[in-house]
Amino acid sequence: MILPRRLLAHRVVHMGQLYGLSIVDITGDDVVVEAFSVETAGTAFVDGTVYVLAEGSTPENPVWTQRSADVRLWVK
C-alpha cells in the first residue's frame, strides 16, 4: 500500500515512542508527529498503528530515523 506523506492514525510509533491519535507528516526535511487537534481536508486517516521507520526496516526489527527522506511508513 502506498501511503500519503501526511496522515492521521489511531496510533503512531516513532523513535520508539507510542503516540495516541496523531498526525504524522513527512513532507518536510524532518518527521513531525503531533497530537490530533482539528480535522484538515486532505489528511488521510489510517485505522490502525503507523510505524515511522528507516527504509529497509520492519516493525519487528525497527531502525528509527528523523529524516523524512529516509522514512518508510508501515501500517499494522
Tab-separated table of N, CA and C in Angstrom:
chain	number	residue	atom	x	y	z
A	1	MET	N	0.841	-1.170	0.000
A	1	MET	CA	0.000	0.000	0.000
A	1	MET	C	0.891	1.240	0.000
A	2	ILE	N	0.614	2.183	-0.859
A	2	ILE	CA	1.348	3.440	-0.881
A	2	ILE	C	0.599	4.429	-0.006
A	3	LEU	N	1.290	4.982	0.974
A	3	LEU	CA	0.662	5.907	1.908
A	3	LEU	C	1.016	7.345	1.562
A	4	PRO	N	0.113	8.271	1.883
A	4	PRO	CA	0.423	9.682	1.670
A	4	PRO	C	1.531	10.140	2.620
A	5	ARG	N	2.052	11.313	2.393
A	5	ARG	CA	3.157	11.828	3.195
A	5	ARG	C	2.676	12.591	4.428
A	6	ARG	N	1.354	12.699	4.591
A	6	ARG	CA	0.761	13.294	5.796
A	6	ARG	C	-0.498	12.498	6.088
A	7	LEU	N	-0.586	11.953	7.299
A	7	LEU	CA	-1.769	11.172	7.628
A	7	LEU	C	-2.065	11.202	9.110
A	8	LEU	N	-3.303	10.878	9.421
A	8	LEU	CA	-3.808	10.783	10.782
A	8	LEU	C	-3.984	9.309	11.098
A	9	ALA	N	-3.568	8.893	12.280
A	9	ALA	CA	-3.697	7.478	12.652
A	9	ALA	C	-4.118	7.349	14.111
A	10	HIS	N	-4.785	6.229	14.421
A	10	HIS	CA	-5.148	5.964	15.813
A	10	HIS	C	-3.905	5.923	16.702
A	11	ARG	N	-2.827	5.308	16.195
A	11	ARG	CA	-1.566	5.218	16.934
A	11	ARG	C	-0.408	5.434	15.968
A	12	VAL	N	0.633	6.123	16.453
A	12	VAL	CA	1.851	6.332	15.679
A	12	VAL	C	3.020	5.924	16.564
A	13	VAL	N	3.926	5.110	16.026
A	13	VAL	CA	5.153	4.738	16.742
A	13	VAL	C	6.314	5.378	15.992
A	14	HIS	N	7.034	6.259	16.705
A	14	HIS	CA	8.155	6.980	16.104
A	14	HIS	C	9.261	7.125	17.136
A	15	MET	N	10.475	6.799	16.728
A	15	MET	CA	11.653	6.877	17.604
A	15	MET	C	11.435	6.083	18.900
A	16	GLY	N	10.683	4.985	18.788
A	16	GLY	CA	10.441	4.104	19.920
A	16	GLY	C	9.343	4.549	20.858
A	17	GLN	N	8.678	5.653	20.557
A	17	GLN	CA	7.618	6.176	21.415
A	17	GLN	C	6.261	5.999	20.749
A	18	LEU	N	5.263	5.600	21.554
A	18	LEU	CA	3.905	5.409	21.061
A	18	LEU	C	3.096	6.677	21.319
A	19	TYR	N	2.460	7.183	20.261
A	19	TYR	CA	1.587	8.357	20.352
A	19	TYR	C	0.163	7.912	20.083
A	20	GLY	N	-0.797	8.462	20.835
A	20	GLY	CA	-2.205	8.205	20.567
A	20	GLY	C	-2.621	8.949	19.308
A	21	LEU	N	-3.888	9.128	19.099
A	21	LEU	CA	-4.441	9.767	17.901
A	21	LEU	C	-3.576	10.950	17.483
A	22	SER	N	-2.810	10.767	16.396
A	22	SER	CA	-1.812	11.759	15.989
A	22	SER	C	-1.710	11.873	14.480
A	23	ILE	N	-1.118	12.995	14.073
A	23	ILE	CA	-0.801	13.226	12.671
A	23	ILE	C	0.695	13.031	12.492
A	24	VAL	N	1.074	12.280	11.469
A	24	VAL	CA	2.483	12.140	11.108
A	24	VAL	C	2.660	12.824	9.759
A	25	ASP	N	3.685	13.666	9.684
A	25	ASP	CA	3.930	14.465	8.488
A	25	ASP	C	5.376	14.280	8.053
A	26	ILE	N	5.579	13.763	6.834
A	26	ILE	CA	6.935	13.585	6.309
A	26	ILE	C	7.098	14.395	5.019
A	27	THR	N	6.410	15.546	4.954
A	27	THR	CA	6.512	16.398	3.768
A	27	THR	C	7.738	17.298	3.809
A	28	GLY	N	8.274	17.583	4.994
A	28	GLY	CA	9.453	18.433	5.123
A	28	GLY	C	10.717	17.607	5.254
A	29	ASP	N	11.784	18.233	5.757
A	29	ASP	CA	13.061	17.538	5.929
A	29	ASP	C	13.027	16.546	7.078
A	30	ASP	N	12.308	16.878	8.150
A	30	ASP	CA	12.244	16.030	9.338
A	30	ASP	C	10.832	15.504	9.556
A	31	VAL	N	10.739	14.361	10.209
A	31	VAL	CA	9.459	13.772	10.566
A	31	VAL	C	8.831	14.630	11.674
A	32	VAL	N	7.537	14.914	11.533
A	32	VAL	CA	6.800	15.646	12.556
A	32	VAL	C	5.619	14.780	12.986
A	33	VAL	N	5.524	14.538	14.300
A	33	VAL	CA	4.381	13.836	14.872
A	33	VAL	C	3.730	14.802	15.844
A	34	GLU	N	2.437	15.047	15.637
A	34	GLU	CA	1.732	15.986	16.514
A	34	GLU	C	0.378	15.417	16.893
A	35	ALA	N	-0.061	15.748	18.089
A	35	ALA	CA	-1.362	15.285	18.562
A	35	ALA	C	-2.456	15.844	17.660
A	36	PHE	N	-3.458	15.034	17.407
A	36	PHE	CA	-4.595	15.469	16.596
A	36	PHE	C	-5.367	16.532	17.357
A	37	SER	N	-5.675	17.646	16.672
A	37	SER	CA	-6.470	18.687	17.325
A	37	SER	C	-7.685	19.084	16.484
A	38	VAL	N	-7.510	19.133	15.166
A	38	VAL	CA	-8.622	19.506	14.297
A	38	VAL	C	-8.447	18.812	12.942
A	39	GLU	N	-9.555	18.399	12.374
A	39	GLU	CA	-9.512	17.715	11.083
A	39	GLU	C	-9.148	18.698	9.977
A	40	THR	N	-8.270	18.260	9.094
A	40	THR	CA	-7.832	19.076	7.959
A	40	THR	C	-8.167	18.339	6.668
A	41	ALA	N	-8.775	19.041	5.734
A	41	ALA	CA	-9.097	18.416	4.442
A	41	ALA	C	-7.823	17.911	3.787
A	42	GLY	N	-7.896	16.749	3.218
A	42	GLY	CA	-6.744	16.204	2.508
A	42	GLY	C	-5.824	15.351	3.365
A	43	THR	N	-6.083	15.261	4.665
A	43	THR	CA	-5.266	14.398	5.522
A	43	THR	C	-5.920	13.026	5.574
A	44	ALA	N	-5.238	12.020	5.069
A	44	ALA	CA	-5.768	10.656	5.044
A	44	ALA	C	-5.808	10.090	6.463
A	45	PHE	N	-6.744	9.157	6.702
A	45	PHE	CA	-6.878	8.516	8.016
A	45	PHE	C	-6.517	7.047	7.904
A	46	VAL	N	-5.748	6.557	8.885
A	46	VAL	CA	-5.391	5.146	8.962
A	46	VAL	C	-5.985	4.579	10.241
A	47	ASP	N	-6.819	3.557	10.109
A	47	ASP	CA	-7.441	2.900	11.250
A	47	ASP	C	-6.498	1.802	11.728
A	48	GLY	N	-5.504	2.175	12.511
A	48	GLY	CA	-4.514	1.221	12.984
A	48	GLY	C	-3.297	1.946	13.509
A	49	THR	N	-2.173	1.241	13.505
A	49	THR	CA	-0.918	1.783	14.003
A	49	THR	C	0.028	2.018	12.842
A	50	VAL	N	0.599	3.220	12.774
A	50	VAL	CA	1.587	3.567	11.757
A	50	VAL	C	2.956	3.592	12.419
A	51	TYR	N	3.897	2.869	11.840
A	51	TYR	CA	5.281	2.864	12.301
A	51	TYR	C	6.102	3.739	11.365
A	52	VAL	N	6.840	4.690	11.927
A	52	VAL	CA	7.706	5.574	11.145
A	52	VAL	C	9.117	5.012	11.267
A	53	LEU	N	9.570	4.316	10.224
A	53	LEU	CA	10.826	3.570	10.287
A	53	LEU	C	11.778	3.973	9.170
A	54	ALA	N	13.036	3.644	9.364
A	54	ALA	CA	14.030	3.831	8.309
A	54	ALA	C	13.750	2.831	7.193
A	55	GLU	N	14.008	3.259	5.973
A	55	GLU	CA	13.837	2.392	4.802
A	55	GLU	C	14.566	1.071	5.031
A	56	GLY	N	13.888	-0.027	4.746
A	56	GLY	CA	14.508	-1.341	4.867
A	56	GLY	C	14.296	-2.030	6.211
A	57	SER	N	13.740	-1.324	7.200
A	57	SER	CA	13.491	-1.980	8.487
A	57	SER	C	12.016	-2.348	8.603
A	58	THR	N	11.674	-3.097	9.641
A	58	THR	CA	10.306	-3.563	9.850
A	58	THR	C	9.899	-3.275	11.293
A	59	PRO	N	8.594	-3.314	11.592
A	59	PRO	CA	8.164	-3.118	12.975
A	59	PRO	C	8.757	-4.154	13.936
A	60	GLU	N	9.044	-5.350	13.426
A	60	GLU	CA	9.611	-6.400	14.267
A	60	GLU	C	11.107	-6.168	14.540
A	61	ASN	N	11.773	-5.450	13.655
A	61	ASN	CA	13.200	-5.159	13.786
A	61	ASN	C	13.414	-3.688	13.383
A	62	PRO	N	12.937	-2.749	14.242
A	62	PRO	CA	12.909	-1.346	13.827
A	62	PRO	C	14.271	-0.658	13.821
A	63	VAL	N	14.433	0.209	12.851
A	63	VAL	CA	15.538	1.164	12.815
A	63	VAL	C	14.862	2.522	12.680
A	64	TRP	N	15.089	3.395	13.651
A	64	TRP	CA	14.396	4.683	13.696
A	64	TRP	C	15.182	5.745	12.942
A	65	THR	N	14.472	6.717	12.402
A	65	THR	CA	15.103	7.844	11.721
A	65	THR	C	14.243	9.084	11.906
A	66	GLN	N	14.868	10.230	11.890
A	66	GLN	CA	14.160	11.508	11.985
A	66	GLN	C	14.076	12.195	10.617
A	67	ARG	N	14.887	11.738	9.651
A	67	ARG	CA	14.927	12.367	8.326
A	67	ARG	C	13.809	11.828	7.438
A	68	SER	N	12.963	12.726	6.960
A	68	SER	CA	11.843	12.315	6.098
A	68	SER	C	12.283	11.560	4.860
A	69	ALA	N	13.428	11.940	4.302
A	69	ALA	CA	13.903	11.295	3.075
A	69	ALA	C	14.221	9.818	3.290
A	70	ASP	N	14.485	9.414	4.533
A	70	ASP	CA	14.865	8.032	4.838
A	70	ASP	C	13.692	7.185	5.355
A	71	VAL	N	12.508	7.766	5.414
A	71	VAL	CA	11.373	7.127	6.093
A	71	VAL	C	10.597	6.174	5.194
A	72	ARG	N	10.139	5.122	5.831
A	72	ARG	CA	9.125	4.241	5.252
A	72	ARG	C	8.035	4.101	6.301
A	73	LEU	N	6.786	4.290	5.902
A	73	LEU	CA	5.654	4.161	6.824
A	73	LEU	C	5.080	2.755	6.722
A	74	TRP	N	4.937	2.099	7.866
A	74	TRP	CA	4.333	0.767	7.942
A	74	TRP	C	2.996	0.879	8.665
A	75	VAL	N	2.019	0.127	8.250
A	75	VAL	CA	0.724	0.083	8.928
A	75	VAL	C	0.486	-1.330	9.420
A	76	LYS	N	0.106	-1.430	10.677
A	76	LYS	CA	-0.252	-2.732	11.268
A	76	LYS	C	-1.593	-2.630	11.912
